[in-house]
Every structure is written in C-alpha cells, then in structure tokens.
Coordinates of C-alpha atoms in Angstrom, one line a residue:
M263 CA -82.0 -143.5 -68.2
P264 CA -79.1 -141.3 -69.6
A265 CA -79.1 -137.7 -68.7
P266 CA -80.4 -135.3 -71.4
E267 CA -77.8 -133.8 -73.6
V268 CA -77.5 -130.0 -73.7
F269 CA -77.8 -128.5 -77.2
V270 CA -76.9 -124.9 -78.2
N271 CA -79.8 -124.0 -80.5
H272 CA -79.2 -120.3 -80.9
F273 CA -76.7 -117.6 -80.4
D274 CA -76.9 -113.9 -81.2
A275 CA -75.2 -110.7 -80.0
V276 CA -75.1 -106.9 -80.2
S277 CA -71.5 -105.7 -79.8
A278 CA -69.0 -103.1 -80.9
Y279 CA -69.0 -104.8 -84.3
G280 CA -72.7 -104.0 -84.6
L281 CA -75.9 -106.0 -84.8
G282 CA -75.6 -109.7 -85.0
A283 CA -73.3 -112.6 -84.2
D284 CA -72.3 -112.7 -87.9
R285 CA -70.7 -109.3 -87.7
L286 CA -68.9 -110.1 -84.4
I287 CA -67.5 -113.3 -85.9
A288 CA -66.7 -111.8 -89.3
G289 CA -64.9 -108.8 -87.8
L290 CA -62.8 -111.0 -85.5
Y291 CA -61.8 -113.4 -88.3
A292 CA -61.0 -110.5 -90.6
G293 CA -58.5 -109.2 -88.1
H294 CA -60.5 -106.0 -87.5
S295 CA -60.6 -104.4 -84.1
A296 CA -63.8 -102.4 -83.2
L297 CA -62.0 -100.6 -80.4
A298 CA -61.6 -96.8 -80.5
P299 CA -61.5 -93.8 -78.2
T300 CA -64.8 -93.3 -76.4
P301 CA -66.4 -90.2 -74.9
F302 CA -65.6 -91.6 -71.4
K303 CA -62.6 -90.3 -69.5
N304 CA -60.2 -91.9 -67.1
P305 CA -61.0 -90.0 -63.9
L306 CA -57.4 -90.3 -62.7
T307 CA -55.7 -89.0 -65.9
G308 CA -58.4 -87.2 -67.8
E309 CA -57.5 -89.1 -70.9
L310 CA -60.2 -90.5 -73.2
L311 CA -60.7 -94.2 -72.7
W312 CA -60.4 -96.7 -75.5
G313 CA -63.3 -99.1 -75.7
G314 CA -65.8 -101.0 -77.7
M315 CA -69.2 -99.2 -78.0
V316 CA -72.2 -100.4 -79.9
P317 CA -72.2 -98.3 -83.1
E318 CA -76.0 -98.2 -83.5
L319 CA -76.3 -96.3 -80.2
S320 CA -75.4 -92.7 -79.7
P321 CA -72.0 -92.4 -78.0
R322 CA -73.1 -89.4 -76.0
K323 CA -74.4 -89.7 -72.5
D324 CA -78.1 -89.2 -72.1
K325 CA -81.0 -90.4 -69.9
E326 CA -81.6 -93.5 -71.9
F327 CA -80.0 -96.6 -70.4
R328 CA -77.6 -98.3 -72.8
A329 CA -78.2 -101.8 -71.4
F330 CA -81.9 -101.4 -72.1
K331 CA -81.3 -100.1 -75.6
M332 CA -78.9 -103.0 -76.4
L333 CA -81.6 -105.5 -75.2
E334 CA -84.2 -103.9 -77.5
L335 CA -81.8 -104.0 -80.4
L336 CA -81.2 -107.7 -79.7
R337 CA -84.9 -108.4 -79.5
N338 CA -85.6 -106.5 -82.7
R339 CA -83.6 -109.3 -84.5
G340 CA -86.3 -111.8 -83.4
N341 CA -87.3 -113.7 -80.3
P342 CA -85.6 -117.1 -80.2
V343 CA -86.9 -117.9 -76.8
P344 CA -89.5 -120.7 -76.8
A345 CA -92.8 -120.0 -75.0
G346 CA -92.6 -120.8 -71.3
T347 CA -88.8 -120.8 -71.2
P348 CA -87.0 -119.4 -68.2
V349 CA -84.3 -116.7 -68.8
F350 CA -81.1 -116.8 -66.9
L351 CA -79.7 -113.2 -66.7
S352 CA -76.2 -112.2 -66.1
T353 CA -75.1 -108.6 -65.6
T354 CA -72.5 -107.0 -63.4
I355 CA -74.0 -103.5 -63.3
G356 CA -77.5 -103.7 -64.8
A357 CA -78.7 -100.2 -65.5
I358 CA -76.2 -98.5 -63.1
E359 CA -76.8 -95.3 -65.1
A360 CA -79.9 -94.9 -62.9
I361 CA -77.8 -94.5 -59.8
E362 CA -75.4 -92.2 -61.6
Q363 CA -78.3 -89.9 -62.5
E364 CA -79.5 -89.8 -58.9
F365 CA -76.0 -88.9 -57.6
S366 CA -75.5 -86.3 -60.3
G367 CA -78.8 -84.5 -59.4
E368 CA -80.2 -85.1 -62.9
G369 CA -83.1 -87.2 -61.5
C370 CA -83.9 -90.7 -62.5
R371 CA -86.7 -91.9 -64.7
C372 CA -86.8 -95.3 -62.9
Q373 CA -90.0 -95.8 -60.9
T374 CA -88.6 -99.0 -59.5
P375 CA -85.1 -100.2 -58.6
H376 CA -83.0 -100.4 -61.8
L377 CA -82.5 -104.2 -61.7
Q378 CA -86.2 -104.8 -61.2
E379 CA -86.9 -102.6 -64.2
L380 CA -84.2 -104.5 -66.2
I381 CA -85.9 -107.9 -65.3
A382 CA -89.3 -106.5 -66.2
L383 CA -87.9 -105.4 -69.6
I384 CA -86.5 -108.8 -70.4
T385 CA -89.7 -110.5 -69.3
R386 CA -91.7 -108.3 -71.7
L387 CA -89.2 -108.4 -74.6
F388 CA -88.6 -112.2 -74.6
A389 CA -91.9 -113.4 -73.1
A390 CA -89.9 -115.1 -70.4
S391 CA -91.8 -117.4 -68.0
R392 CA -89.4 -116.1 -65.3
V393 CA -86.1 -114.4 -65.1
I394 CA -83.4 -115.7 -62.8
L395 CA -80.5 -113.3 -62.0
L396 CA -77.1 -114.9 -61.5
S397 CA -74.3 -112.7 -60.3
G398 CA -70.8 -114.0 -61.1
A399 CA -68.9 -110.8 -61.9
C400 CA -67.1 -111.1 -65.3
A401 CA -67.5 -114.8 -65.2
G402 CA -71.3 -114.3 -64.9
S403 CA -72.7 -115.5 -68.3
G404 CA -70.4 -118.5 -68.3
C405 CA -71.7 -119.4 -64.8
A406 CA -75.3 -118.9 -66.1
V407 CA -74.7 -121.2 -69.0
A408 CA -73.2 -123.8 -66.6
Y409 CA -76.2 -123.5 -64.2
A410 CA -78.8 -123.7 -67.0
A411 CA -77.0 -126.7 -68.6
M412 CA -76.9 -128.5 -65.2
L413 CA -80.7 -128.0 -64.8
I414 CA -81.4 -129.3 -68.3
S415 CA -79.1 -132.3 -67.8
Q416 CA -80.9 -133.1 -64.5
G417 CA -84.3 -133.0 -66.3
K418 CA -85.5 -130.1 -64.2
I419 CA -86.2 -127.9 -67.2
E420 CA -86.5 -128.6 -70.9
S421 CA -84.8 -125.4 -72.2
A422 CA -83.3 -122.2 -71.1
A423 CA -82.3 -118.8 -72.5
V424 CA -79.2 -117.2 -71.2
I425 CA -78.7 -113.4 -71.6
G426 CA -75.7 -111.4 -70.7
V427 CA -75.7 -107.6 -70.9
D428 CA -73.4 -104.8 -69.7
A429 CA -72.8 -101.3 -70.9
I430 CA -69.9 -98.8 -70.6
S431 CA -70.6 -96.2 -67.9
E432 CA -68.8 -93.7 -65.7
F433 CA -69.3 -96.0 -62.8
V434 CA -67.5 -98.9 -64.5
A435 CA -64.8 -96.7 -65.8
S436 CA -64.1 -95.2 -62.4
G437 CA -64.0 -98.6 -60.8
F438 CA -61.5 -100.1 -63.1
S439 CA -59.5 -96.9 -63.2
S440 CA -59.1 -97.1 -59.4
L441 CA -57.5 -100.5 -59.9
N442 CA -55.1 -99.1 -62.5
A443 CA -56.5 -101.7 -64.8
L444 CA -57.4 -99.5 -67.8
S445 CA -55.0 -99.2 -70.8
P446 CA -54.4 -95.7 -72.2
E447 CA -54.2 -97.3 -75.6
I448 CA -55.7 -100.2 -77.5
C449 CA -55.5 -103.3 -75.4
R450 CA -53.1 -106.2 -76.2
P451 CA -54.2 -109.4 -74.4
F452 CA -51.3 -111.8 -73.6
D453 CA -48.8 -109.2 -74.8
V454 CA -45.6 -108.4 -73.0
C455 CA -46.4 -104.7 -73.6
G456 CA -50.0 -105.0 -72.5
R457 CA -51.0 -102.0 -70.3
G458 CA -54.4 -103.1 -69.2
L459 CA -57.9 -103.7 -70.5
N460 CA -60.4 -101.7 -72.7
L461 CA -64.0 -101.7 -71.6
G462 CA -66.6 -103.0 -74.0
E463 CA -70.4 -103.3 -74.1
A464 CA -72.7 -106.0 -75.4
A465 CA -75.9 -107.9 -75.1
A466 CA -75.9 -111.5 -76.1
I467 CA -78.3 -114.5 -75.9
T468 CA -78.0 -118.2 -76.3
V469 CA -80.8 -120.8 -76.1
L470 CA -80.0 -124.2 -74.6
S471 CA -82.3 -127.2 -74.9
G472 CA -82.4 -130.9 -74.2
R473 CA -83.5 -131.4 -77.8
P474 CA -81.7 -130.3 -81.0
Q475 CA -83.4 -128.3 -83.7
T476 CA -82.7 -127.3 -87.2
G477 CA -79.6 -125.1 -87.2
T478 CA -78.3 -126.4 -83.8
L479 CA -74.8 -124.9 -83.3
G480 CA -73.3 -127.5 -80.9
K481 CA -73.5 -129.0 -77.4
V482 CA -72.4 -128.0 -73.9
L483 CA -70.4 -131.1 -73.0
G484 CA -69.1 -130.1 -69.6
W485 CA -69.0 -127.3 -67.1
A486 CA -67.4 -126.4 -63.7
G487 CA -66.7 -123.4 -61.6
N488 CA -65.2 -122.3 -58.3
A489 CA -64.4 -119.3 -56.3
D490 CA -60.9 -119.1 -54.9
A491 CA -61.5 -116.0 -52.7
W492 CA -57.9 -115.1 -53.2
H493 CA -58.6 -111.3 -53.4
A494 CA -61.6 -109.0 -53.9
T495 CA -60.5 -108.1 -57.4
A496 CA -57.3 -110.1 -58.3
P497 CA -57.1 -113.7 -59.3
S498 CA -54.9 -116.3 -57.6
P499 CA -51.6 -115.6 -59.4
D500 CA -50.6 -119.3 -59.6
G501 CA -53.6 -120.2 -61.8
K502 CA -54.4 -123.3 -59.8
P503 CA -58.1 -122.6 -59.1
L504 CA -58.8 -122.0 -62.8
S505 CA -56.9 -125.1 -63.7
E506 CA -59.0 -127.1 -61.1
A507 CA -62.2 -125.7 -62.8
I508 CA -60.9 -126.8 -66.2
R509 CA -60.1 -130.3 -64.9
A510 CA -63.5 -130.6 -63.2
A511 CA -65.2 -129.7 -66.5
L512 CA -63.1 -132.3 -68.4
G513 CA -64.0 -134.9 -65.8
K514 CA -67.7 -134.1 -66.2
A515 CA -67.5 -134.5 -70.0
A516 CA -65.3 -137.6 -69.7
L517 CA -62.6 -135.9 -71.7
E518 CA -58.9 -135.6 -71.4
P519 CA -56.7 -132.5 -71.8
E520 CA -55.5 -133.7 -75.2
D521 CA -59.1 -133.8 -76.5
I522 CA -59.3 -130.0 -76.5
A523 CA -58.9 -128.4 -80.0
C524 CA -58.5 -124.8 -78.9
I525 CA -59.2 -122.4 -76.0
A526 CA -61.3 -119.3 -75.9
A527 CA -59.5 -117.5 -73.1
H528 CA -60.7 -114.7 -70.9
G529 CA -57.6 -112.7 -71.9
T530 CA -58.3 -109.2 -70.6
G531 CA -55.0 -107.6 -71.3
T532 CA -54.1 -107.0 -67.6
A533 CA -50.9 -108.5 -66.3
Y534 CA -52.8 -110.2 -63.4
N535 CA -55.3 -112.0 -65.6
D536 CA -53.1 -113.0 -68.6
S537 CA -50.2 -114.3 -66.5
M538 CA -52.7 -116.3 -64.3
E539 CA -54.4 -117.8 -67.3
S540 CA -51.2 -118.7 -69.0
A541 CA -50.1 -120.5 -65.8
A542 CA -53.4 -122.3 -65.5
F543 CA -53.2 -123.6 -69.1
R544 CA -49.7 -124.9 -68.6
Q545 CA -50.7 -126.7 -65.4
T546 CA -53.7 -128.3 -67.2
F547 CA -52.1 -129.2 -70.5
H548 CA -48.8 -130.9 -71.2
S549 CA -48.7 -128.7 -74.3
P550 CA -51.5 -126.1 -74.4
P551 CA -53.7 -126.0 -77.6
P552 CA -54.0 -122.7 -79.5
A553 CA -55.6 -120.0 -77.4
F554 CA -57.3 -116.8 -78.3
S555 CA -58.9 -113.7 -76.7
I556 CA -61.6 -111.7 -78.4
K557 CA -61.2 -108.7 -76.2
G558 CA -58.7 -107.1 -78.5
G559 CA -61.6 -106.7 -80.9
C560 CA -64.6 -105.9 -78.8
G561 CA -63.2 -105.0 -75.4
H562 CA -64.1 -106.5 -72.0
T563 CA -67.8 -106.8 -72.0
L564 CA -68.0 -107.9 -68.4
A565 CA -70.9 -110.3 -67.8
A566 CA -71.6 -110.6 -71.5
A567 CA -68.0 -111.8 -72.2
G568 CA -68.7 -115.5 -71.6
L569 CA -71.6 -115.6 -74.1
L570 CA -69.6 -113.8 -76.8
Q571 CA -66.8 -116.3 -76.3
L572 CA -69.3 -119.2 -76.5
G573 CA -70.5 -118.2 -79.9
V574 CA -67.0 -117.5 -81.3
A575 CA -65.6 -120.8 -79.8
L576 CA -68.3 -122.8 -81.5
E577 CA -67.4 -121.1 -84.8
A578 CA -63.7 -121.8 -84.3
F579 CA -64.5 -125.5 -83.7
R580 CA -66.6 -125.6 -86.9
L581 CA -63.9 -123.9 -89.0
K582 CA -61.1 -125.7 -87.2
R583 CA -59.3 -122.4 -87.0
T584 CA -59.2 -119.7 -84.3
P585 CA -59.6 -116.0 -84.9
P586 CA -56.4 -113.9 -84.6
N587 CA -55.3 -112.5 -81.3
L588 CA -55.8 -108.9 -82.3
N589 CA -53.2 -106.2 -81.4
L590 CA -50.7 -108.8 -80.2
L591 CA -47.1 -107.9 -80.9
E592 CA -45.1 -110.2 -78.6
A593 CA -46.6 -112.9 -76.5
L594 CA -45.9 -113.2 -72.8
A595 CA -43.3 -115.7 -72.0
G596 CA -45.8 -117.9 -70.3
A597 CA -48.1 -117.8 -73.3
S598 CA -45.5 -118.3 -76.0
G599 CA -46.2 -121.2 -78.2
F600 CA -49.9 -121.3 -77.8
V601 CA -50.8 -117.6 -78.3
N602 CA -50.0 -116.1 -81.7
A603 CA -50.9 -112.8 -83.4
G604 CA -52.5 -114.6 -86.4
A605 CA -55.2 -117.2 -86.8
M606 CA -54.2 -120.7 -85.7
A607 CA -55.3 -124.1 -86.8
C608 CA -57.1 -126.0 -84.1
R609 CA -55.8 -129.3 -83.0
P610 CA -57.8 -132.4 -83.8
G611 CA -60.1 -132.7 -80.8
K612 CA -63.5 -133.5 -79.4
A613 CA -64.3 -130.1 -77.8
V614 CA -63.3 -126.5 -77.4
L615 CA -62.7 -124.9 -74.0
S616 CA -64.0 -121.5 -73.0
V617 CA -63.0 -119.9 -69.6
N618 CA -63.8 -116.8 -67.7
S619 CA -62.6 -115.3 -64.4
G620 CA -64.1 -112.5 -62.3
F621 CA -63.8 -110.5 -59.1
S622 CA -63.7 -112.4 -55.8
G623 CA -61.9 -115.3 -57.5
M624 CA -64.7 -116.5 -59.7
N625 CA -63.7 -119.1 -62.3
V626 CA -65.8 -121.0 -64.8
A627 CA -64.9 -123.5 -67.6
L628 CA -67.2 -124.6 -70.4
L629 CA -66.6 -127.5 -72.8
L630 CA -68.4 -127.1 -76.2
G631 CA -68.7 -129.7 -78.9
Q632 CA -70.4 -130.4 -82.2
S633 CA -74.0 -131.6 -82.3

C-alpha cells in the first residue's frame, strides 16, 4: 500500500505586512518592504533597531505578550484546524516577555510558566487535541512541517496543524546584538553591502493532511534535516551540511536537482548565513535555480520564518515567478547569477525548495509541489 501523500490544505499568517497571507504575498510581489525603525534599541550602540513589527499591535512595550496577541489575531481570521487535530508548535522564545518583566521588577501576570501558558492558549484558540512543541531554533517551523509530514506519510496521524510564532523583544534584540548580527539599517540579504539582519515578528499556520480538500495549495513532496554542531550560533561555512539536507530531501521525493523550479532561501542578511547558503546551493546544483529571501520585506521572524517561506514558495510555484529580493543592490559573488534584485521567472520544474538554518547547526529542507 503506497504511503499517504501530504497535502497543504491551508496557510495563513500575521506579519509586518498586516493580517493575512494575502497581504504578505501581495506586499512582497509589489516590491514593498514592511521594515522600519522600531522602538527597540541596540543595547550596544543605543541606535533604534530596524525591524518588521505587526502594524495591528501597539509598538510600545506593555504587559501584554505580543506572541499571544498575534495568535489571537490569527485565530480571529477563522479556525482552519479540523477537530481532533494535533498542533505542532514552533517558537524560539515563546512569551519571553514574562521573564523580562520578572527581571525588570514589573511583576509578571503569568500564573504558570510562560511556555505552558502559550500552549494552553493555542489549545483553547484552535481546539487542538494536543500541542507538541518542537524546538529547532530559526529552522523550527520547517522542522515541524517535516515532522508532521513524516507522521502523516507513515499513517500515524491523518492531519496536523503547524504553528510558528515569535515576537520582537528586548531579550531577542540583546542576544543578536551580542553576536554583532543586527544591521543598523534596512537589511539586504545576499548583498555585498549587507550589514546584518533585521528582526521581525509573525504568527503563521499551515494545515497538512493525507487528503486534499477544496482549495488545497500543494503538497509536501520531500523533507530532510540535520544538525552539524559546527558552532553554537554560526553555520558550517562550507555549506556542506545544508547541501546534504537538500540532497536527502531530493532523494526522499525521488527528484533530481534539475527538477527544482526556484529556491526560497533562509537569506538573513548576515555574512555567515548568506555566504554559507550560496555555497550550499552551488554544491547541490550544477547551475542553481532562481533564489529569493523574504527577510528584506518582513525581517527575520525566527521560528515563524519557515512557515512564511512555505506559503510564499507555493505561490511562486503557482505563478512561475519569484518575488523580488528586496533591498538588494549588488549580489554576493557566490550568489551572482541566481539571486537578482527583481522578480525572476522560475525554471520549468516539479517542485520548489525551501530551506532554513538555525543555531547549533540546524538545517532543514522542504520540497513543495502542486496538488
């Protein structure tokens, strides 16, 4: 008996572009960046940080947790989760603002640990049968999609919802600042003049199932991941581990590198990530297909990044055209030829590739196709 296929039956998001996946996709394809100076400061320089904040939320700091608010905004757009469906949650920081409040002496409204409260909120909002937390750093939601797809293909579950959520906070800003990873200006993924990343925030959801439904967006054809353990925060500079993950995903989907129409890259804007990804793509493909990063539009949304990419990648495959690489002036030498400032025509192919990388050497590759 053949293994069940894995269909993508729903995708939605709340991001710096506002409420809805349609606004995210329309903004990116229009060449509009939602990045702007935020109220958060770089603790090392005192400069205001550029970032992508959800416009429907107050930019000021208060005692309401932004991650919780984004999930409520997402749920207000409807509950796509079938009854009795497990939710796979990916978040890097949860409601870290609770800990910030405790250390600042403001007091915390949490009566339970903040992750426990976050899980309880998702259970209530989406009527989840259970919530499974997967921690994969900035590759988290890609890993969650891969894990859920694996369980569906093995017949262990019929459907799954995957949620990724992370908010901008002082804790996150301080952490990335200590790594000298934050750009003092708008970020420029894959650019020779890129000076680092801009933080973003988002909540996103996708529903996977072994059965298609009306409006099915596509399929998850293959998936693979690894952890190279090269460094606590930096990827292996040669790109080999990410290339190995891509090749493993291709093998699972019974596809060849030339079957890939385009690539939704992690593309953070940091020298470490962008040069590593460029090297990985050149190792995997004789001539890499068009690649794009969405982070010049919405910022680095941490654990939500993989889900945002999934939705945009499926749209790129449908349109046969990538969104532009926003803010790009001159591509890195290693990315020249497959990364351009403007929108690019996808190659004829059977799938699109979406990749993410995270701290501790996490790498994940997803192959997405039409239903």
